[in-house]
Amino acid sequence: MATVYLPDDAAAIAVGADRVAKALTEEAQKRGLELDIVRTGTRGMLFLEPLVEVEKDGVRTGYGPVAPGDVAGLFDADFLSGGDHDLALGAVEELDWFKNQTRVTFARVGRIDPLNLQQYEAEGGLKGLRKALEIGGEAVVEAVTESGLRGRGGAGFPTGIKWKTVLGRTEAEKYVVCNADEGDSGTFADRILMEGDPSTLIEGMAIAAVTVGAEDGFIYIRSEYPHAIAKTKAAAKAWEAAGWLGEDVLGSGKRFRFHVRTGAGSYVCGEESAMLESLEGKRGEVRAKPPIPAIHGLFGKPTVVNNVLSFAAVPQILADGAKSYAGYGMERSRGTTAWQLAGNIKHGGLYEAPFGITLRELVQEIGGGTLSGRPVRAVQVGGPLGAYLPESMLDLPMDYEAFIAAGAMVGHGGVVVFDDSVDMARQARFAMEFCAAESCGKCTPCRVGAVRGVETVDKIIAGSDVSENVALLEDLCETMTDGSLCAMGGLTPMPVTSALRWFSEDFDVGGKTR
Amino acid sequence: MSDHHEVTSIARGARGRAPGNSDALLEILHAIQERFGYVPESAIALIAEELNLSRAEVHGVVTFYHDFRSEPAGRSVVKLCRAEACQAVGSETVAAEAEQKFGVRFGQTSADGAVTLETIYCLGNCALGPSALVDGELYGRVTADTLAELVSERAAASKTNGAG
């Protein structure tokens, strides 16, 4: 029987992967061939989806992007034996886009059947958890600290320090919570991992739990990700059946129960304290800090809250050693992360690479510039609360501190490209509009400031008292930055002020300002 | 009314399964919306009673989250992503054209009950935008024409199913 690999990642399905699967099955039947279609995660080369792969002599050859109408032709070209065809790409892992990555966290994504635990273990899975059980909590915290891993959700707080705080608490009840409320536009790395290799995430959470002494773990997945929710639930079930989760984790005598929870369409619930409120069944209103969740978290108990990619990095850190992970990156940004190339980009997708790669490499070399073929004018990094950067800033290295110094942030690694048709005053308006729509309403600078921000940008766009209104907008941004309870109101000014700073001509209606 | 029994049994089922007590509220609301297509006003008091919450608390949660509707949607629900990555590839043009095509504004249901058009912020398909969910199915690289086709295909399919 011939085997073909085809992603069932949501992005691949969005451009027809399920229809291609159906066409492959029907065409094989018509030709009297037996065909096994293994649905995998995506390789991250989303511009090639749906990407069909066939294996020959241990090497996977790719064809893509495949439309259902191409399928008969692929059979005619004997693609099952690696035959030549217009869509043939050659060995998938030898393609520059793939080969030049440093796949650590995403090493298995796109290769394995996401729910096949034997394959998971055969490809290095469980090594980290076994190691954690063997060396104990203190040593795990030490390794995670030494690796230099920082929170991948966007804040960049050292993961080891967070874990150490929870480990040091004496309360009997503690929790581990995974923030999978990946709401930033331009980001999809959490989703791709949950759909393509959910076991790595579960393993990372299990390591955190046995390390700090928590017996229950919750993952909060946004409702916009039904495929990720289904995969994570299915994987957790398989883990329980295998005895890797539950009352006796891998025969260690330790208990770890895994709970999947679904969000309900609220961006602010990606803020950790709002997420905890939501997990408790309440309105997703942020909590004032301190106390921090590590001390007073879910249900008031000490809680490790980390992003999907932070947890998912840990198994490999333990398996390969902290030094190996810390060997990647630059300055205080250690390791690799998943850069997500999105928006108006020719070769969009997920690209795992160490920190220090430049924005220009990501956008121009790897991403191939804009999809429209027009010049790149602005790049928004770090989601809707991140700065808009001009073409002249593209040599910035992807590094937490370098971005902060430039008035920007790396965030969750999303890179959204705009061509020269973008109107930056409109984008500034949208930043305020989005904040007004998604503010939890708890603090005034965010709740009221966002509405006033939209009104003020509207006046600027209409050409009314432009310089006065620009000054007013800048003043409002300062109030929101300094006075908001959380990053929602506190960082909404970042896209606005960066647009004013780098693209002032778009606010300069009739030359009335500056 | 049998709906009342169903609401209560959904609430009781979720409450029993989840650790703690009122933290099951979101799961219950999801299950009720899945079953009825919206969260009926009459369900709020029943859920409040099951979870030992006030009606105001339940109402507060229902209205906080974008997912929960207080009235039924149209036969097809089109949720178009209008966040930055999709804006960069023309989602606002798609949005304007979709309003024209369906004869309905965002946040509304067409007079004949055929389509509800909604804004959504990010579906995690940001490299292949503009993206949309049509009755829960994800589509990339959409235009107003593809959205209209998808809606009419679905309408035709449900008619056939209804007749059979």
Short mmCIF file of N, CA and C in Angstrom, two decimals, chain A residues 101-224:
data_model
loop_
_atom_site.label_atom_id
_atom_site.label_comp_id
_atom_site.label_asym_id
_atom_site.label_seq_id
_atom_site.Cartn_x
_atom_site.Cartn_y
_atom_site.Cartn_z
N GLN A 101 15.98 26.49 8.60
CA GLN A 101 15.42 26.73 9.93
C GLN A 101 16.21 25.95 10.99
N THR A 102 15.96 26.33 12.24
CA THR A 102 16.49 25.56 13.36
C THR A 102 15.28 25.02 14.08
N ARG A 103 14.87 23.83 13.70
CA ARG A 103 13.64 23.29 14.27
C ARG A 103 13.93 22.57 15.57
N VAL A 104 13.56 23.18 16.66
CA VAL A 104 13.73 22.58 17.98
C VAL A 104 12.34 22.23 18.54
N THR A 105 11.56 23.27 18.80
CA THR A 105 10.20 23.04 19.33
C THR A 105 9.30 22.39 18.28
N PHE A 106 9.51 22.75 17.03
CA PHE A 106 8.64 22.26 15.96
C PHE A 106 9.26 21.09 15.20
N ALA A 107 10.25 20.42 15.81
CA ALA A 107 10.98 19.37 15.11
C ALA A 107 10.07 18.27 14.54
N ARG A 108 9.04 17.92 15.26
CA ARG A 108 8.18 16.81 14.81
C ARG A 108 6.98 17.25 13.99
N VAL A 109 6.68 18.57 14.03
CA VAL A 109 5.46 19.05 13.37
C VAL A 109 5.58 18.89 11.85
N GLY A 110 4.59 18.25 11.27
CA GLY A 110 4.61 18.03 9.83
C GLY A 110 5.21 16.68 9.45
N ARG A 111 5.94 16.09 10.40
CA ARG A 111 6.55 14.78 10.13
C ARG A 111 5.67 13.65 10.63
N ILE A 112 5.15 13.83 11.87
CA ILE A 112 4.45 12.71 12.49
C ILE A 112 2.93 12.86 12.42
N ASP A 113 2.27 11.74 12.63
CA ASP A 113 0.82 11.76 12.85
C ASP A 113 0.65 12.30 14.28
N PRO A 114 -0.02 13.44 14.43
CA PRO A 114 -0.04 14.12 15.74
C PRO A 114 -0.62 13.28 16.88
N LEU A 115 -1.38 12.25 16.57
CA LEU A 115 -2.01 11.47 17.63
C LEU A 115 -1.38 10.08 17.81
N ASN A 116 -0.27 9.85 17.11
CA ASN A 116 0.39 8.56 17.20
C ASN A 116 1.50 8.62 18.26
N LEU A 117 1.20 8.08 19.44
CA LEU A 117 2.14 8.22 20.56
C LEU A 117 3.41 7.39 20.38
N GLN A 118 3.30 6.25 19.68
CA GLN A 118 4.50 5.43 19.43
C GLN A 118 5.50 6.25 18.62
N GLN A 119 4.94 6.93 17.59
CA GLN A 119 5.79 7.74 16.73
C GLN A 119 6.39 8.90 17.52
N TYR A 120 5.58 9.45 18.39
CA TYR A 120 6.04 10.57 19.23
C TYR A 120 7.24 10.14 20.06
N GLU A 121 7.10 8.99 20.68
CA GLU A 121 8.18 8.51 21.53
C GLU A 121 9.41 8.13 20.70
N ALA A 122 9.15 7.51 19.54
CA ALA A 122 10.26 7.10 18.67
C ALA A 122 11.06 8.30 18.18
N GLU A 123 10.37 9.45 18.05
CA GLU A 123 11.06 10.66 17.56
C GLU A 123 11.53 11.56 18.71
N GLY A 124 11.75 10.97 19.86
CA GLY A 124 12.36 11.73 20.96
C GLY A 124 11.40 12.22 22.02
N GLY A 125 10.11 11.96 21.85
CA GLY A 125 9.14 12.38 22.85
C GLY A 125 9.32 11.66 24.18
N LEU A 126 8.89 12.28 25.25
CA LEU A 126 8.91 11.77 26.63
C LEU A 126 10.27 11.82 27.32
N LYS A 127 11.31 12.07 26.55
CA LYS A 127 12.65 12.11 27.16
C LYS A 127 12.70 13.19 28.23
N GLY A 128 12.09 14.34 27.93
CA GLY A 128 12.12 15.47 28.86
C GLY A 128 11.37 15.16 30.14
N LEU A 129 10.20 14.57 30.01
CA LEU A 129 9.39 14.26 31.19
C LEU A 129 10.08 13.21 32.06
N ARG A 130 10.64 12.20 31.41
CA ARG A 130 11.36 11.16 32.17
C ARG A 130 12.52 11.78 32.94
N LYS A 131 13.23 12.66 32.26
CA LYS A 131 14.36 13.35 32.89
C LYS A 131 13.89 14.17 34.09
N ALA A 132 12.77 14.87 33.90
CA ALA A 132 12.25 15.71 34.98
C ALA A 132 11.90 14.87 36.20
N LEU A 133 11.29 13.71 35.97
CA LEU A 133 10.91 12.83 37.07
C LEU A 133 12.15 12.29 37.78
N GLU A 134 13.20 12.11 36.99
CA GLU A 134 14.43 11.55 37.53
C GLU A 134 15.22 12.58 38.35
N ILE A 135 15.33 13.82 37.85
CA ILE A 135 16.20 14.79 38.51
C ILE A 135 15.50 15.61 39.59
N GLY A 136 14.16 15.69 39.54
CA GLY A 136 13.42 16.41 40.58
C GLY A 136 13.26 17.91 40.30
N GLY A 137 12.35 18.51 41.06
CA GLY A 137 11.91 19.88 40.81
C GLY A 137 13.00 20.94 40.80
N GLU A 138 13.86 20.91 41.84
CA GLU A 138 14.91 21.93 41.93
C GLU A 138 15.81 21.92 40.70
N ALA A 139 16.18 20.71 40.28
CA ALA A 139 17.09 20.58 39.14
C ALA A 139 16.41 21.00 37.84
N VAL A 140 15.10 20.74 37.73
CA VAL A 140 14.38 21.16 36.53
C VAL A 140 14.36 22.69 36.45
N VAL A 141 14.02 23.32 37.58
CA VAL A 141 13.98 24.78 37.61
C VAL A 141 15.34 25.36 37.24
N GLU A 142 16.39 24.73 37.75
CA GLU A 142 17.74 25.17 37.43
C GLU A 142 18.02 25.08 35.93
N ALA A 143 17.62 23.95 35.33
CA ALA A 143 17.86 23.76 33.90
C ALA A 143 17.07 24.77 33.07
N VAL A 144 15.81 24.98 33.44
CA VAL A 144 14.98 25.92 32.68
C VAL A 144 15.55 27.34 32.81
N THR A 145 16.01 27.68 34.01
CA THR A 145 16.61 29.00 34.22
C THR A 145 17.89 29.14 33.38
N GLU A 146 18.71 28.10 33.43
CA GLU A 146 19.99 28.13 32.71
C GLU A 146 19.79 28.21 31.19
N SER A 147 18.71 27.64 30.72
CA SER A 147 18.45 27.66 29.27
C SER A 147 18.19 29.07 28.77
N GLY A 148 17.81 29.97 29.68
CA GLY A 148 17.51 31.34 29.27
C GLY A 148 16.12 31.51 28.70
N LEU A 149 15.29 30.48 28.79
CA LEU A 149 13.94 30.55 28.21
C LEU A 149 13.14 31.68 28.85
N ARG A 150 12.55 32.51 27.98
CA ARG A 150 11.69 33.60 28.45
C ARG A 150 10.31 33.44 27.85
N GLY A 151 9.31 33.97 28.57
CA GLY A 151 7.91 33.75 28.18
C GLY A 151 7.63 34.11 26.74
N ARG A 152 7.17 33.13 25.99
CA ARG A 152 6.97 33.31 24.56
C ARG A 152 5.64 33.96 24.21
N GLY A 153 4.81 34.20 25.22
CA GLY A 153 3.53 34.86 24.96
C GLY A 153 3.74 36.30 24.52
N GLY A 154 4.84 36.88 24.94
CA GLY A 154 5.11 38.25 24.54
C GLY A 154 5.84 39.04 25.61
N ALA A 155 5.58 38.73 26.88
CA ALA A 155 6.16 39.53 27.95
C ALA A 155 7.65 39.23 28.15
N GLY A 156 8.08 38.04 27.82
CA GLY A 156 9.50 37.71 27.88
C GLY A 156 10.05 37.54 29.29
N PHE A 157 9.17 37.22 30.24
CA PHE A 157 9.64 37.02 31.62
C PHE A 157 10.33 35.66 31.74
N PRO A 158 11.47 35.59 32.46
CA PRO A 158 12.19 34.31 32.56
C PRO A 158 11.31 33.19 33.15
N THR A 159 11.16 32.13 32.39
CA THR A 159 10.29 31.02 32.79
C THR A 159 10.77 30.34 34.07
N GLY A 160 12.09 30.17 34.18
CA GLY A 160 12.65 29.49 35.34
C GLY A 160 12.31 30.19 36.65
N ILE A 161 12.34 31.52 36.62
CA ILE A 161 12.05 32.30 37.84
C ILE A 161 10.60 32.11 38.25
N LYS A 162 9.72 32.11 37.25
CA LYS A 162 8.29 31.89 37.52
C LYS A 162 8.09 30.53 38.19
N TRP A 163 8.71 29.51 37.63
CA TRP A 163 8.55 28.15 38.16
C TRP A 163 9.12 28.05 39.57
N LYS A 164 10.24 28.74 39.79
CA LYS A 164 10.89 28.70 41.09
C LYS A 164 9.98 29.29 42.17
N THR A 165 9.29 30.37 41.80
CA THR A 165 8.37 31.01 42.75
C THR A 165 7.27 30.03 43.16
N VAL A 166 6.69 29.35 42.18
CA VAL A 166 5.60 28.42 42.49
C VAL A 166 6.12 27.20 43.26
N LEU A 167 7.30 26.72 42.86
CA LEU A 167 7.91 25.58 43.56
C LEU A 167 8.11 25.91 45.04
N GLY A 168 8.49 27.15 45.31
CA GLY A 168 8.78 27.56 46.68
C GLY A 168 7.55 27.79 47.55
N ARG A 169 6.38 27.79 46.97
CA ARG A 169 5.17 28.02 47.77
C ARG A 169 4.78 26.74 48.52
N THR A 170 4.25 26.93 49.72
CA THR A 170 3.96 25.75 50.56
C THR A 170 2.51 25.27 50.46
N GLU A 171 1.65 26.03 49.74
CA GLU A 171 0.25 25.60 49.63
C GLU A 171 0.15 24.19 49.05
N ALA A 172 -0.83 23.43 49.52
CA ALA A 172 -1.00 22.07 49.04
C ALA A 172 -1.54 22.06 47.60
N GLU A 173 -2.38 23.04 47.31
CA GLU A 173 -3.01 23.08 45.99
C GLU A 173 -2.28 24.10 45.10
N LYS A 174 -1.86 23.64 43.93
CA LYS A 174 -1.22 24.54 42.96
C LYS A 174 -1.74 24.16 41.58
N TYR A 175 -1.59 25.06 40.64
CA TYR A 175 -2.06 24.77 39.29
C TYR A 175 -1.03 25.13 38.22
N VAL A 176 -1.19 24.45 37.09
CA VAL A 176 -0.43 24.80 35.90
C VAL A 176 -1.45 25.22 34.84
N VAL A 177 -1.26 26.38 34.25
CA VAL A 177 -2.21 26.87 33.25
C VAL A 177 -1.47 27.25 31.97
N CYS A 178 -1.97 26.74 30.88
CA CYS A 178 -1.38 27.09 29.59
C CYS A 178 -2.27 28.10 28.89
N ASN A 179 -1.68 29.21 28.51
CA ASN A 179 -2.38 30.25 27.79
C ASN A 179 -2.31 29.96 26.29
N ALA A 180 -3.41 29.43 25.76
CA ALA A 180 -3.49 29.15 24.32
C ALA A 180 -4.55 30.05 23.70
N ASP A 181 -4.64 31.26 24.23
CA ASP A 181 -5.58 32.25 23.70
C ASP A 181 -4.81 33.15 22.74
N GLU A 182 -4.33 32.54 21.67
CA GLU A 182 -3.44 33.23 20.73
C GLU A 182 -4.24 34.19 19.86
N GLY A 183 -4.51 35.38 20.39
CA GLY A 183 -5.41 36.30 19.69
C GLY A 183 -4.74 37.32 18.80
N ASP A 184 -3.41 37.44 18.87
CA ASP A 184 -2.73 38.44 18.05
C ASP A 184 -2.90 38.14 16.58
N SER A 185 -3.35 39.14 15.84
CA SER A 185 -3.37 38.97 14.39
C SER A 185 -1.94 38.78 13.91
N GLY A 186 -1.76 37.85 12.97
CA GLY A 186 -0.41 37.59 12.46
C GLY A 186 0.30 36.48 13.20
N THR A 187 -0.38 35.86 14.16
CA THR A 187 0.26 34.75 14.88
C THR A 187 -0.58 33.48 14.77
N PHE A 188 0.11 32.36 14.67
CA PHE A 188 -0.56 31.07 14.53
C PHE A 188 0.35 29.93 14.96
N ALA A 189 1.44 30.26 15.65
CA ALA A 189 2.41 29.23 16.04
C ALA A 189 1.82 28.28 17.07
N ASP A 190 1.09 28.82 18.04
CA ASP A 190 0.47 27.96 19.06
C ASP A 190 -0.49 26.98 18.39
N ARG A 191 -1.26 27.54 17.45
CA ARG A 191 -2.24 26.72 16.75
C ARG A 191 -1.55 25.58 15.99
N ILE A 192 -0.50 25.93 15.26
CA ILE A 192 0.20 24.92 14.45
C ILE A 192 0.80 23.84 15.35
N LEU A 193 1.31 24.23 16.50
CA LEU A 193 1.88 23.23 17.41
C LEU A 193 0.78 22.33 17.99
N MET A 194 -0.31 22.94 18.43
CA MET A 194 -1.40 22.14 19.02
C MET A 194 -2.00 21.18 17.99
N GLU A 195 -2.03 21.61 16.74
CA GLU A 195 -2.60 20.74 15.71
C GLU A 195 -1.60 19.73 15.19
N GLY A 196 -0.31 20.10 15.21
CA GLY A 196 0.69 19.25 14.58
C GLY A 196 1.48 18.36 15.53
N ASP A 197 1.55 18.75 16.81
CA ASP A 197 2.30 17.95 17.78
C ASP A 197 1.86 18.32 19.20
N PRO A 198 0.58 18.07 19.50
CA PRO A 198 0.06 18.48 20.81
C PRO A 198 0.79 17.79 21.97
N SER A 199 1.38 16.64 21.71
CA SER A 199 2.07 15.91 22.78
C SER A 199 3.21 16.71 23.38
N THR A 200 3.91 17.46 22.56
CA THR A 200 5.03 18.26 23.08
C THR A 200 4.54 19.26 24.11
N LEU A 201 3.39 19.86 23.82
CA LEU A 201 2.81 20.82 24.76
C LEU A 201 2.36 20.13 26.05
N ILE A 202 1.68 19.01 25.89
CA ILE A 202 1.21 18.28 27.07
C ILE A 202 2.41 17.86 27.92
N GLU A 203 3.45 17.40 27.25
CA GLU A 203 4.66 16.99 27.98
C GLU A 203 5.26 18.18 28.74
N GLY A 204 5.30 19.33 28.10
CA GLY A 204 5.83 20.52 28.76
C GLY A 204 5.02 20.90 29.99
N MET A 205 3.70 20.79 29.87
CA MET A 205 2.84 21.11 31.01
C MET A 205 2.99 20.08 32.13
N ALA A 206 3.14 18.82 31.72
CA ALA A 206 3.32 17.76 32.72
C ALA A 206 4.64 17.97 33.47
N ILE A 207 5.67 18.39 32.75
CA ILE A 207 6.96 18.66 33.39
C ILE A 207 6.80 19.79 34.42
N ALA A 208 6.09 20.84 34.01
CA ALA A 208 5.87 21.97 34.93
C ALA A 208 5.13 21.49 36.17
N ALA A 209 4.12 20.64 35.97
CA ALA A 209 3.29 20.19 37.09
C ALA A 209 4.11 19.35 38.07
N VAL A 210 4.85 18.36 37.57
CA VAL A 210 5.62 17.52 38.49
C VAL A 210 6.74 18.32 39.15
N THR A 211 7.18 19.37 38.46
CA THR A 211 8.25 20.20 39.01
C THR A 211 7.78 21.05 40.19
N VAL A 212 6.65 21.73 40.01
CA VAL A 212 6.20 22.65 41.06
C VAL A 212 5.27 21.99 42.07
N GLY A 213 4.82 20.77 41.76
CA GLY A 213 3.92 20.09 42.68
C GLY A 213 2.45 20.41 42.44
N ALA A 214 2.06 20.57 41.17
CA ALA A 214 0.65 20.79 40.84
C ALA A 214 0.06 19.48 40.35
N GLU A 215 -1.22 19.26 40.64
CA GLU A 215 -1.86 18.01 40.20
C GLU A 215 -2.90 18.24 39.12
N ASP A 216 -3.23 19.51 38.87
CA ASP A 216 -4.19 19.81 37.82
C ASP A 216 -3.62 20.86 36.88
N GLY A 217 -3.81 20.61 35.58
CA GLY A 217 -3.37 21.57 34.58
C GLY A 217 -4.53 21.93 33.68
N PHE A 218 -4.63 23.20 33.35
CA PHE A 218 -5.69 23.67 32.46
C PHE A 218 -5.06 24.29 31.23
N ILE A 219 -5.63 24.00 30.09
CA ILE A 219 -5.23 24.73 28.89
C ILE A 219 -6.44 25.49 28.40
N TYR A 220 -6.25 26.79 28.21
CA TYR A 220 -7.32 27.68 27.79
C TYR A 220 -7.10 27.99 26.30
N ILE A 221 -7.90 27.36 25.45
CA ILE A 221 -7.73 27.52 24.00
C ILE A 221 -8.86 28.40 23.46
N ARG A 222 -8.52 29.34 22.62
CA ARG A 222 -9.55 30.24 22.09
C ARG A 222 -10.53 29.48 21.20
N SER A 223 -11.78 29.94 21.24
CA SER A 223 -12.83 29.22 20.51
C SER A 223 -12.66 29.33 19.00
N GLU A 224 -11.85 30.32 18.56
CA GLU A 224 -11.62 30.47 17.11
C GLU A 224 -10.75 29.34 16.56
#
